[in-house]
Coordinates of C-alpha atoms in Angstrom, one line a residue:
X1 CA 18.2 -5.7 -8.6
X2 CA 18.9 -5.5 -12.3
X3 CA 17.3 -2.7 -14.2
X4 CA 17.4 -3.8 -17.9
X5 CA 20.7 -2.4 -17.9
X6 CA 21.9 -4.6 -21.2
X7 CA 20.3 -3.0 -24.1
X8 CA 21.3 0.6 -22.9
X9 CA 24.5 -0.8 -22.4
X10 CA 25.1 -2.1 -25.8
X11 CA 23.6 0.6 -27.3
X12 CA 26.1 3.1 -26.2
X13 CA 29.2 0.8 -26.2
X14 CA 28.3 1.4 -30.6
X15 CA 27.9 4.7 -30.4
X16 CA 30.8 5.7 -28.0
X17 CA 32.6 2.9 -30.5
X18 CA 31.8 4.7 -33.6
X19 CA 33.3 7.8 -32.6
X20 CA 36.7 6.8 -32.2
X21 CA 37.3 7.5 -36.1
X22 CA 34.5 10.0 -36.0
X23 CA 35.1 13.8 -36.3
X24 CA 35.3 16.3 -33.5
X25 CA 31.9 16.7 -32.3
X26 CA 30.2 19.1 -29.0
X27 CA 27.9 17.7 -26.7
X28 CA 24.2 18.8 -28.4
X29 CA 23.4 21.4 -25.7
X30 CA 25.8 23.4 -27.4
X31 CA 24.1 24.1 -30.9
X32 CA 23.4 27.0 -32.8
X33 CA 21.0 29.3 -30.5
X34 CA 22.2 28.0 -27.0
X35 CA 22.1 30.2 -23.7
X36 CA 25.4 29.9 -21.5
X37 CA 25.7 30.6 -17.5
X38 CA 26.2 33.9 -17.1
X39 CA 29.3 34.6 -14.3
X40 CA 30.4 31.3 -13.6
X41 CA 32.9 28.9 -15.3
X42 CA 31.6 27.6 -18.5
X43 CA 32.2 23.8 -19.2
X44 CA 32.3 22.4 -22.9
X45 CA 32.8 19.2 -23.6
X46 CA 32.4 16.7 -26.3
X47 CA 33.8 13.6 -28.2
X48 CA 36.7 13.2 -30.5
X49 CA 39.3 10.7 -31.5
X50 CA 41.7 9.1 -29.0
X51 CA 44.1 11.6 -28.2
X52 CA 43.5 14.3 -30.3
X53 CA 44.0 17.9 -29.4
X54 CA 41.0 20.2 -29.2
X55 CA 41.0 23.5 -29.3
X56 CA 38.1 25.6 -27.4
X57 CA 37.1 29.3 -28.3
X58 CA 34.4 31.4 -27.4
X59 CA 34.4 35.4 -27.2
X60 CA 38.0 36.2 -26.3
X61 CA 39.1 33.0 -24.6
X62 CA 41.0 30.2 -25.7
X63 CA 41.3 26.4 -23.9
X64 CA 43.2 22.9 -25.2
X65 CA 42.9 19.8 -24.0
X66 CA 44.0 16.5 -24.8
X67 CA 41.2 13.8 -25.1
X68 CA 40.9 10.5 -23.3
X69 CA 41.6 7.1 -24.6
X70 CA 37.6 7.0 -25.3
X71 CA 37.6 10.3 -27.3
X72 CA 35.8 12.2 -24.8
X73 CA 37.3 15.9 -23.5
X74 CA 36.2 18.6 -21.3
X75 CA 37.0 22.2 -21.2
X76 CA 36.6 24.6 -18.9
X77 CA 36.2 28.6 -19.6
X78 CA 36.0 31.2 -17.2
X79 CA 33.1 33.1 -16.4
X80 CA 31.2 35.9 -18.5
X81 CA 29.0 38.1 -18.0
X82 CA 25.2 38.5 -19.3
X83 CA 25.0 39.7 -22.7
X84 CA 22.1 39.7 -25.5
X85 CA 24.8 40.0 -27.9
X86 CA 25.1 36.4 -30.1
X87 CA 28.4 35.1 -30.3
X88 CA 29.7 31.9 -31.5
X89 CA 31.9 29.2 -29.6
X90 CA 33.8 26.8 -32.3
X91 CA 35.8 23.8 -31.1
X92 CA 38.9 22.5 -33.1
X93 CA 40.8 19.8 -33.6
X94 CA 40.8 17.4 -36.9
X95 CA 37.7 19.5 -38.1
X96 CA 36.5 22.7 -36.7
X97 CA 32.8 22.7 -35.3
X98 CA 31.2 26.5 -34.8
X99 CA 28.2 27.0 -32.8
X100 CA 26.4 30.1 -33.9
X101 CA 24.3 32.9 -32.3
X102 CA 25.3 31.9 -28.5
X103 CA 23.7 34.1 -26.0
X104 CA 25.2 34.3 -22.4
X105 CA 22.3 34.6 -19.4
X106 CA 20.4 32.4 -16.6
X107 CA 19.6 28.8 -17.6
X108 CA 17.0 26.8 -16.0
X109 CA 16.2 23.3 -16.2
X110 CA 12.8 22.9 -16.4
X111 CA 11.2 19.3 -15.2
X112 CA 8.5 17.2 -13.6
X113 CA 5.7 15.6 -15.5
X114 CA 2.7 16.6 -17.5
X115 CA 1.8 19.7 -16.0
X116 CA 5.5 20.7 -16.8
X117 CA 5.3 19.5 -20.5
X118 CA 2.1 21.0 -21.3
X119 CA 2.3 23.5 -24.1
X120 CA 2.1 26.8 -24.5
X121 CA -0.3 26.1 -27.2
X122 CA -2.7 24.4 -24.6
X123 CA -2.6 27.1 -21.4
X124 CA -5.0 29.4 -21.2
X125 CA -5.7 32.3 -23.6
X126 CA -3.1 30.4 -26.1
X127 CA -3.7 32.2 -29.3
X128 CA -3.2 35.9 -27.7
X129 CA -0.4 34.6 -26.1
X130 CA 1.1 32.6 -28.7
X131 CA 0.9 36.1 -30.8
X132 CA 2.4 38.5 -28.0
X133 CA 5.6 36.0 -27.5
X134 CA 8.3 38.0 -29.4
X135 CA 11.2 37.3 -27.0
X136 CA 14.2 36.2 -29.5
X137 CA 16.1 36.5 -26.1
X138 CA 14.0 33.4 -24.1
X139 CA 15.4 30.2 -25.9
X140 CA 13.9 26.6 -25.4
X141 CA 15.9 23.2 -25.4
X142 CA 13.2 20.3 -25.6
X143 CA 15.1 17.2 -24.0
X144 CA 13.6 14.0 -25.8
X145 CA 11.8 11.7 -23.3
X146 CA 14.0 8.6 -23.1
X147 CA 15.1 6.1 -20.6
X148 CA 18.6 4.2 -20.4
X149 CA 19.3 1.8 -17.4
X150 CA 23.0 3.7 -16.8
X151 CA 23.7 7.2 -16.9
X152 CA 24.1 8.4 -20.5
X153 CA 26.4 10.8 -22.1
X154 CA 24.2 12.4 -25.5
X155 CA 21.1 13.8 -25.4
X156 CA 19.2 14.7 -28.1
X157 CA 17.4 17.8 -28.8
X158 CA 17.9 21.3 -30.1
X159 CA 17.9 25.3 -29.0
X160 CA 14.1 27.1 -30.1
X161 CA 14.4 31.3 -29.9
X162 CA 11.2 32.6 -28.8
X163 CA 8.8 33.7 -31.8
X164 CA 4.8 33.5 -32.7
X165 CA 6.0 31.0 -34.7
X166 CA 7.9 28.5 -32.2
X167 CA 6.5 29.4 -28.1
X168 CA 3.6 26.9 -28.9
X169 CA 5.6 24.2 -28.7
X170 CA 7.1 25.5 -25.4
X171 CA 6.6 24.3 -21.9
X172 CA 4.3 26.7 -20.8
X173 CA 4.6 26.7 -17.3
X174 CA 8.7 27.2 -18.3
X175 CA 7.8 30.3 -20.5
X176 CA 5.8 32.2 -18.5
X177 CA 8.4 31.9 -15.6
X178 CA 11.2 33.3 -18.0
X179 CA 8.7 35.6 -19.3
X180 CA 8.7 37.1 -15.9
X181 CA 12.4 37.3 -15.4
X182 CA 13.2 38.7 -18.9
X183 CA 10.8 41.2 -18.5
X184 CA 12.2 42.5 -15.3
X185 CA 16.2 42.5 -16.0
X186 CA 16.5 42.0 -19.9
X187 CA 18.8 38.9 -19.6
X188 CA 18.8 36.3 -22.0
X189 CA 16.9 32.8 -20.7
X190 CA 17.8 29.1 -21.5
X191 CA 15.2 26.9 -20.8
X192 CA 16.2 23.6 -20.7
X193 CA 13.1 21.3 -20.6
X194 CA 13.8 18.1 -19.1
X195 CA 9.8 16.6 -18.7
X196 CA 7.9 13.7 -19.1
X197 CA 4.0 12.8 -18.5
X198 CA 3.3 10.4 -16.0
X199 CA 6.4 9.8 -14.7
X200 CA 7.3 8.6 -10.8
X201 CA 9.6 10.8 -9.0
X202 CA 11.9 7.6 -8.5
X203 CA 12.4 7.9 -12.1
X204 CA 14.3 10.9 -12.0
X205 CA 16.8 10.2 -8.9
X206 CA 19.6 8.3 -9.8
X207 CA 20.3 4.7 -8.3
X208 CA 22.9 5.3 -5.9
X209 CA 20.1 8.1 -4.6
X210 CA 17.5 5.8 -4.6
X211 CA 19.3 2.8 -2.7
X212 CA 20.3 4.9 0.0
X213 CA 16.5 6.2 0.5
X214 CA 14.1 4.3 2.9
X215 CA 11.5 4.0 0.1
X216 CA 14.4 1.4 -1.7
X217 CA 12.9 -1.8 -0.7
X218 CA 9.3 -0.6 -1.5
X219 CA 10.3 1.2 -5.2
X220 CA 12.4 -2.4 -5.9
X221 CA 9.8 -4.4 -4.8
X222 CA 7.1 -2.6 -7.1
X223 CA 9.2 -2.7 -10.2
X224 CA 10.1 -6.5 -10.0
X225 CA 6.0 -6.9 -9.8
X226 CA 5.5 -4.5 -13.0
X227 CA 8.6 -6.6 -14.7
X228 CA 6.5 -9.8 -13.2
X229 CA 3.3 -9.3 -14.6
X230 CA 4.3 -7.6 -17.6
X231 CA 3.3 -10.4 -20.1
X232 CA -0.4 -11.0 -18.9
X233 CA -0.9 -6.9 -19.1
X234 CA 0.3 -6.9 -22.7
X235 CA -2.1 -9.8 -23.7
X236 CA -4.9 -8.1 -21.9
X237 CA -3.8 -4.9 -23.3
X238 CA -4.4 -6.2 -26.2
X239 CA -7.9 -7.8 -26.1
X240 CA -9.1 -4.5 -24.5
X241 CA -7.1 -2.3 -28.0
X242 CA -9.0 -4.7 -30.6
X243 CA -11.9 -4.1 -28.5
X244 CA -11.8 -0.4 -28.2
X245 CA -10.7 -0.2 -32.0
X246 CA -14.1 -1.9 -33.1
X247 CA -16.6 -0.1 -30.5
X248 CA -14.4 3.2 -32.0
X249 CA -14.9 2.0 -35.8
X250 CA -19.1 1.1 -35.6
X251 CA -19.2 4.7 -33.7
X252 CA -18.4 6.2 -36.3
X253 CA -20.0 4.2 -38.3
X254 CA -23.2 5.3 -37.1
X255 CA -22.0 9.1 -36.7
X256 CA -21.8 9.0 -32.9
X257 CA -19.2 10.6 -31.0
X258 CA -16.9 7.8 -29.1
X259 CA -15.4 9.5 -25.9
X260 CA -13.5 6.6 -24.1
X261 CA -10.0 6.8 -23.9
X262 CA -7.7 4.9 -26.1
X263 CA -6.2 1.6 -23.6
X264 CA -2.9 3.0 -22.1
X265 CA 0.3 1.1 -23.0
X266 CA 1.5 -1.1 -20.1
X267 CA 4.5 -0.3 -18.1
X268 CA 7.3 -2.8 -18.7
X269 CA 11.1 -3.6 -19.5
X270 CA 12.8 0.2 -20.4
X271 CA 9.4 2.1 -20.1
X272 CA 9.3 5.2 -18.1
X273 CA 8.9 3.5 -14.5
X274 CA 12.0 2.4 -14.7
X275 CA 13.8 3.2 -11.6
X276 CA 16.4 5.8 -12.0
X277 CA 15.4 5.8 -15.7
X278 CA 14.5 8.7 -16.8
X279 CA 17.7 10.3 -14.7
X280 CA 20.1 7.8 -17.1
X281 CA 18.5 8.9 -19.8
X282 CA 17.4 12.6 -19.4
X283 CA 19.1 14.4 -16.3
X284 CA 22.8 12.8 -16.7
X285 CA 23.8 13.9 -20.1
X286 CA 23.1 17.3 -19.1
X287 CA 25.9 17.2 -16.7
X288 CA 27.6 19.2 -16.4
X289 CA 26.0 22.2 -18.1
X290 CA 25.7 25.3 -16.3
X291 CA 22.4 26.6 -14.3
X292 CA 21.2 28.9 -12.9
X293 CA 18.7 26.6 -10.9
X294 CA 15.7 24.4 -11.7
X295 CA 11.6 24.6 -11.6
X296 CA 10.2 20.9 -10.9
X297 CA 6.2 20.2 -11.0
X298 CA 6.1 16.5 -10.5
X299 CA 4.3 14.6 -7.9
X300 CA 0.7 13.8 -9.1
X301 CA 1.6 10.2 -10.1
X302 CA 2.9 9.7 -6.9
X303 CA 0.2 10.7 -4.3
X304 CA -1.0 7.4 -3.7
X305 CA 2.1 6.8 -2.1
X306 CA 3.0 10.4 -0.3
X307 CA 4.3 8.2 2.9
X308 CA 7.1 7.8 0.7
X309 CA 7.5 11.6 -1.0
X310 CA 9.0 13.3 1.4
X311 CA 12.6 11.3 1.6
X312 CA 12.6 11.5 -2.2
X313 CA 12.0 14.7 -3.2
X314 CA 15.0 15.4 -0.7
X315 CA 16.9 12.7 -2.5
X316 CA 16.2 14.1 -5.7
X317 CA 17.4 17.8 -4.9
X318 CA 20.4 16.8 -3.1
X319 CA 21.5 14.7 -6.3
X320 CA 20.9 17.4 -8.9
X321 CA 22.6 19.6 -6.4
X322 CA 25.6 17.2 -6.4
X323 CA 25.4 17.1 -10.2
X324 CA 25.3 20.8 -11.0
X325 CA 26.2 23.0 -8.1
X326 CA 25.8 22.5 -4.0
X327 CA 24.1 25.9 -3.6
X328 CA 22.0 25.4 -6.9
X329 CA 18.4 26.9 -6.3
X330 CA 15.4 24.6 -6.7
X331 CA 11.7 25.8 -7.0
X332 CA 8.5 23.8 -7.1
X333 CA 5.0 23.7 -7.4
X334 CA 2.6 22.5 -4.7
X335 CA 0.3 20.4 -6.2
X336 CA -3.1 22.4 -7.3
X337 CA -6.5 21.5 -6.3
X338 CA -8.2 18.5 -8.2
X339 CA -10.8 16.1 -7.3
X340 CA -8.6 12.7 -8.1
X341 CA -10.1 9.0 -8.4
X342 CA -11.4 9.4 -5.1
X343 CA -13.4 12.9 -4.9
X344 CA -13.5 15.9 -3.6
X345 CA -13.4 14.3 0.1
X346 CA -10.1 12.4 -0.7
X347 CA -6.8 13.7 1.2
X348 CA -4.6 11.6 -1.0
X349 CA -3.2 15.1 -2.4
X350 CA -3.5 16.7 1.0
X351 CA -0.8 14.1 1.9
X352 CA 1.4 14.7 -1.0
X353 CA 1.5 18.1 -0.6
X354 CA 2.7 18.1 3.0
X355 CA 5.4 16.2 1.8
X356 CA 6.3 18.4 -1.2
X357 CA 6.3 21.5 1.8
X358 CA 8.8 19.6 3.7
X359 CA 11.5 19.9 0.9
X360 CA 11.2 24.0 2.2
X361 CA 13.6 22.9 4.9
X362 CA 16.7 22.7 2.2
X363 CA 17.9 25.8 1.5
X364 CA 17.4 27.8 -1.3
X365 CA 14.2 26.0 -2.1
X366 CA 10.8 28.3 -2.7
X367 CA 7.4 26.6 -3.4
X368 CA 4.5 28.1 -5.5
X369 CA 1.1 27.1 -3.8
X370 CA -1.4 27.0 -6.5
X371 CA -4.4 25.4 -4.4
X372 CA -6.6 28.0 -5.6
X373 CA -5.7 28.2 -9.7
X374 CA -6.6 24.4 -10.3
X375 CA -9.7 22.7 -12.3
X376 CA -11.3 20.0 -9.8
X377 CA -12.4 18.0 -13.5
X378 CA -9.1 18.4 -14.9
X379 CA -5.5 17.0 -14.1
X380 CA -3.8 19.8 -16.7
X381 CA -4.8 23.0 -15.3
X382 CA -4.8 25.7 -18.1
X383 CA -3.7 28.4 -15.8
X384 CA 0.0 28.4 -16.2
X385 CA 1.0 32.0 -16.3
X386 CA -0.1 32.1 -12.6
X387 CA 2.1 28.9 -11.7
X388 CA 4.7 30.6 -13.7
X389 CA 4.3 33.9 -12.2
X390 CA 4.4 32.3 -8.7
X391 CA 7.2 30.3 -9.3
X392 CA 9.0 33.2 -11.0
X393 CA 8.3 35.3 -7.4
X394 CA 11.2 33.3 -5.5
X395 CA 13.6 33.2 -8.4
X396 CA 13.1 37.7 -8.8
X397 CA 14.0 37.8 -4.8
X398 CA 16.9 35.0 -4.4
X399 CA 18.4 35.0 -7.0
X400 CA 17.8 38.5 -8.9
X401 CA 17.5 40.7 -4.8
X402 CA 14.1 41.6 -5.7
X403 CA 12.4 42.8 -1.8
X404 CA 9.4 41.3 -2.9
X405 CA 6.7 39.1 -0.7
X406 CA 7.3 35.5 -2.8
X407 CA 4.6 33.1 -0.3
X408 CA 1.0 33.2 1.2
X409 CA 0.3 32.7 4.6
X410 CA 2.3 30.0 6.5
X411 CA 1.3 28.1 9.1
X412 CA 3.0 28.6 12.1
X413 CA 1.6 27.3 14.8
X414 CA -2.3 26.5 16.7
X415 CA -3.6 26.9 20.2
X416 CA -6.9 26.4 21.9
X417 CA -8.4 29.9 22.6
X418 CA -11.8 28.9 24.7
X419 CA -13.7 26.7 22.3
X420 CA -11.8 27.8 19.0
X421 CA -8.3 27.7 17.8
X422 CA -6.1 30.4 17.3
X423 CA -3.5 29.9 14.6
X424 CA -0.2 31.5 14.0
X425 CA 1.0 32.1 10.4
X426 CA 4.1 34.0 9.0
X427 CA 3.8 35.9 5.6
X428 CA 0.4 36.8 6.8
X429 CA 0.4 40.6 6.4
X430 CA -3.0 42.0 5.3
X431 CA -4.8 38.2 6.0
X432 CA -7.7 37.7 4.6
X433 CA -10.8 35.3 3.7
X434 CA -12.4 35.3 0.5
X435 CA -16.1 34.1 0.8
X436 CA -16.8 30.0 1.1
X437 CA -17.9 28.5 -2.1
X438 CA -21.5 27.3 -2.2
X439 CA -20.0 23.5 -3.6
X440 CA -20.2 21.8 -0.8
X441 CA -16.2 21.9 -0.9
X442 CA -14.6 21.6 2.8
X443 CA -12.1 25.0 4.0
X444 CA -11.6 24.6 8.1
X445 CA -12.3 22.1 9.9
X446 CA -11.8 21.2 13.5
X447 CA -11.5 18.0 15.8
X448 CA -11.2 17.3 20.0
X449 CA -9.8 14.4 21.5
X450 CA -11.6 12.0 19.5
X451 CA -9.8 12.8 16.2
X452 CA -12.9 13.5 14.4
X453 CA -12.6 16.5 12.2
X454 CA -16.1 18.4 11.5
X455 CA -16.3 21.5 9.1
X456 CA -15.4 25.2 11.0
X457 CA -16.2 28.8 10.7
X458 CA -13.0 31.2 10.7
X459 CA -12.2 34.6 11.4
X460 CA -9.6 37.1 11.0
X461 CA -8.4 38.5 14.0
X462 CA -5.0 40.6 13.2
X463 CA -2.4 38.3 11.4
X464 CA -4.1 35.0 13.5
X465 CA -7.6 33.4 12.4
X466 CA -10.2 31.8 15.3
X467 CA -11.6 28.5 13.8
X468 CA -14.8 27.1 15.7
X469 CA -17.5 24.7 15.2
X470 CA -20.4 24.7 18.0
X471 CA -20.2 21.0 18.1
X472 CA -16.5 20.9 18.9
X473 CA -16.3 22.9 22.5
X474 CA -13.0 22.0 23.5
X475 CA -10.8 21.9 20.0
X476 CA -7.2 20.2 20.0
X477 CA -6.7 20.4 16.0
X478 CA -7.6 22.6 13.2
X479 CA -7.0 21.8 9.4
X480 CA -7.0 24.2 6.3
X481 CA -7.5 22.6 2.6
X482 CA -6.8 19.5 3.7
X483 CA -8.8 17.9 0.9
X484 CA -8.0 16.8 -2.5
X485 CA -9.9 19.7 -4.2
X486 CA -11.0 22.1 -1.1
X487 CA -12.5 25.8 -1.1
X488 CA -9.3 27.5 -0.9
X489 CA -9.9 31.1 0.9
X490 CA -7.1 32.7 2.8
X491 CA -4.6 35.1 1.3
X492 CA -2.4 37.9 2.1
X493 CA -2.5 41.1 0.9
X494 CA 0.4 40.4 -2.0
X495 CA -2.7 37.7 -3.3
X496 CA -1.2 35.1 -2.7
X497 CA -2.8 31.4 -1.0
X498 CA -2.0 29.9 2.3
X499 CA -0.8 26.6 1.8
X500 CA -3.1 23.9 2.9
X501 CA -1.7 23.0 6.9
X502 CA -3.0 20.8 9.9
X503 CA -2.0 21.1 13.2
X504 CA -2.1 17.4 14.3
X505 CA 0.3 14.5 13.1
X506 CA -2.7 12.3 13.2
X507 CA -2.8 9.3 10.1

């Protein structure tokens, strides 16, 4: 399969071309403003002429190296500790480059899709919070959405210190997670925001990944077919833009508010469906900068095919795992509750989040379940210091030893107990069932032999709950949220929601 790898190609061949007269230069991350792993190895690197010697410095250390016949070199200093105290790191060779005001911390890559990129500026409460963000220590690197069809080496972008002023244009679900860190320990936080709006998952895994997955045959297939039909969507996109434009223009015309959405662009050669893609152009010139681990909220775009989630979720942490550190932690949000194309009795999301739980099998992984925080009517929950928060939970207790409860209720395991079903959790100290919702929106439900789930009553009893329906006598399944938007009700006492569960393996 060839993935419009040409253009990209070209495109770099100049640049890398260009350099080879061009003056010492550092890869962008490392601009005025950056946050540096804290007690590990630092890694600088950057491009210069063909065998020219370039001196590294930063704080008291000193490194040379001698760069490649393409100009490029690597450096590599030894660890430092956390410190709030700006520094500046200069690299030397024909010209001297300094980076100023260089802050050493915990960096986090920060990606997914829209619910990622959202903006501080559009979560919840913005303007009180917008106003209250004076954290010059919290900095913000915006990675520019781009796709390339082999892994690239630049990246654009630049370093943001917190402010009134600047935290709008921050990922919010990002700030509010650092928020919570900062606050607790002081140390700076690089947020390194890597995210894109409707993007596929198999956008962000790199090629060799993606060909080793089952899913390869299926992801190939459906990109040839979006290649393949490209041309008739762009003339019907078309039609349906002029039309839209004049049903927008005698609107307002006539002074009445048009509502319908502008015609989406179709998907086509170097768009953002591009297999391996947005990795190329958006993961792989990060490497090999130092984390301290990621936050992914990605998946909605991909619930209509969950069958195939599971393997590359996986995939995808293993990779950026190979790329930036084998014991690198990875945190992620469970998709929240929202009523999708097909309603509030759709399991479409049900699906996808089952296989977003199964990625908890990898070590050092932690999921924030945020079933309860979402807006059936709206894909963009404004929520996000909650997801933040929740995310932030697994970071303060692996990473900074916090003995804090970081999950709701777990499923553990179900039983028939006369004509109900007794299920098992972990994390389930202090259970609990907040009132149903009079929304006709499904909790428990329940099904014998036949496989025919009905909607059950449940009850606390210790750290279990007894789930019964009178029409269901002799139970052999029992199912919690298992709906694209449910009635989300059990918690522990730390707050937090039980992530939706079945008991069955039933399609």
């Amino acid at each position: 399969m060839k993935l419009c790898r040409l253009p990209f190609v070209l495109l770099f061949a100049l640049g890398a071309a260009s350099r080879l007269v061009a003056d010492i230069a550092l890869a962008p991350l490392f601009r005025d403003g950056a946050v540096l792993q804290r007690d590990r190895p630092i890694v600088v690197w950057g491009q210069a002429a063909a065998a020219e010697k370039v001196e590294v410095t930063f704080r008291r250390q000193t490194a040379t190296v001698i760069t490649r016949a393409d100009g490029r070199w690597q450096v590599t200093l030894k660890a430092e500790p956390a410190s709030p105290v700006p520094s500046e790191l200069t690299a030397s060779g024909a010209n001297t480059v300094t980076v100023r005001d260089v802050l050493v911390g915990d960096v986090w890559l920060c990606s997914g899709q829209s619910n990622m990129a959202m903006l501080v500026r559009n979560s919840a409460d913005a303007e009180r919070e917008m106003a209250a963000a004076r954290f010059p220590l919290i900095r913000h690197f915006k990675v520019p959405t781009t796709v390339a069809g082999t892994p690239a080496t630049e990246v654009g972008g630049s370093w943001a210190s917190c402010s009134p002023e600047t935290v709008g244009s921050f990922s919010a679900v990002a700030y509010y997670f650092a928020r919570e860190l900062h606050q607790k320990n002081g140390v700076p936080i690089g947020l390194v925001n890597s995210s894109w709006g409707g993007t596929q998952i198999e956008g962000w895994i790199s090629e060799p990944a993606l060909r080793a997955d089952p899913a390869w045959r299926e992801i190939q297939a459906r990109w040839e077919k979006t290649l393949a039909d490209y041309p008739a969507a762009v003339q019907a996109h078309e039609s349906q833009l002029a039309k839209w434009t004049a049903d927008e223009a005698a609107a307002k015309a006539a002074g009445k508010r048009f509502a319908r959405a502008k015609p989406r662009t179709p998907e086509g050669p170097g768009s953002r469906w591009l297999p391996a893609g947005i990795y190329n152009g958006m993961i792989a010139p990060l490497v090999p900068f130092g984390l301290r681990g990621v936050i992914w909220y990605q998946g909605e775009t991909n619930a209509a095919r969950h069958a195939e989630y599971a393997s590359l979720f996986t995939a995808l942490i293993k990779q950026w795992r190979a790329d930036f550190g084998p014991d690198l932690p990875f945190y992620f949000v469970q998709l929240a509750n929202f009523e999708a194309q097909t309603g509030n009795d759709g399991d479409t999301w049900a699906y996808l989040r089952e296989a977003q739980a199964r990625a908890l099998k990898l070590p050092a992984t932690g999921m924030a379940v945020t079933i309860d925080i979402g807006e059936p009517k709206d894909i963009h929950p404004k929520n996000k210091q909650e997801v933040g928060r929740r995310l932030a939970l697994h970071a303060r207790r692996q990473v900074l030893g916090e003995r804090i409860e970081t999950d709701g209720p777990i499923f553990l395991s179900a039983k028939r107990d006369g004509a109900a079903m007794r299920v098992s959790f972990s994390h389930a100290t202090g259970l609990k069932l907040e009132p149903a919702k009079d929304d006709g929106r499904v909790s428990f439900e329940i099904a014998g032999a036949d496989q025919k789930f009905v909607p059950a009553e449940a009850r606390v009893d210790g750290q279990t709950l007894l789930v019964s329906a009178p029409s269901v006598t002799t139970p052999v399944a029992v199912r919690y949220a298992w709906r694209n938007s449910p009635d989300a009700r059990l918690f522990n006492r730390a707050g937090l929601p039980a992530a939706p569960f079945r008991s069955d393996k039933w399609k």
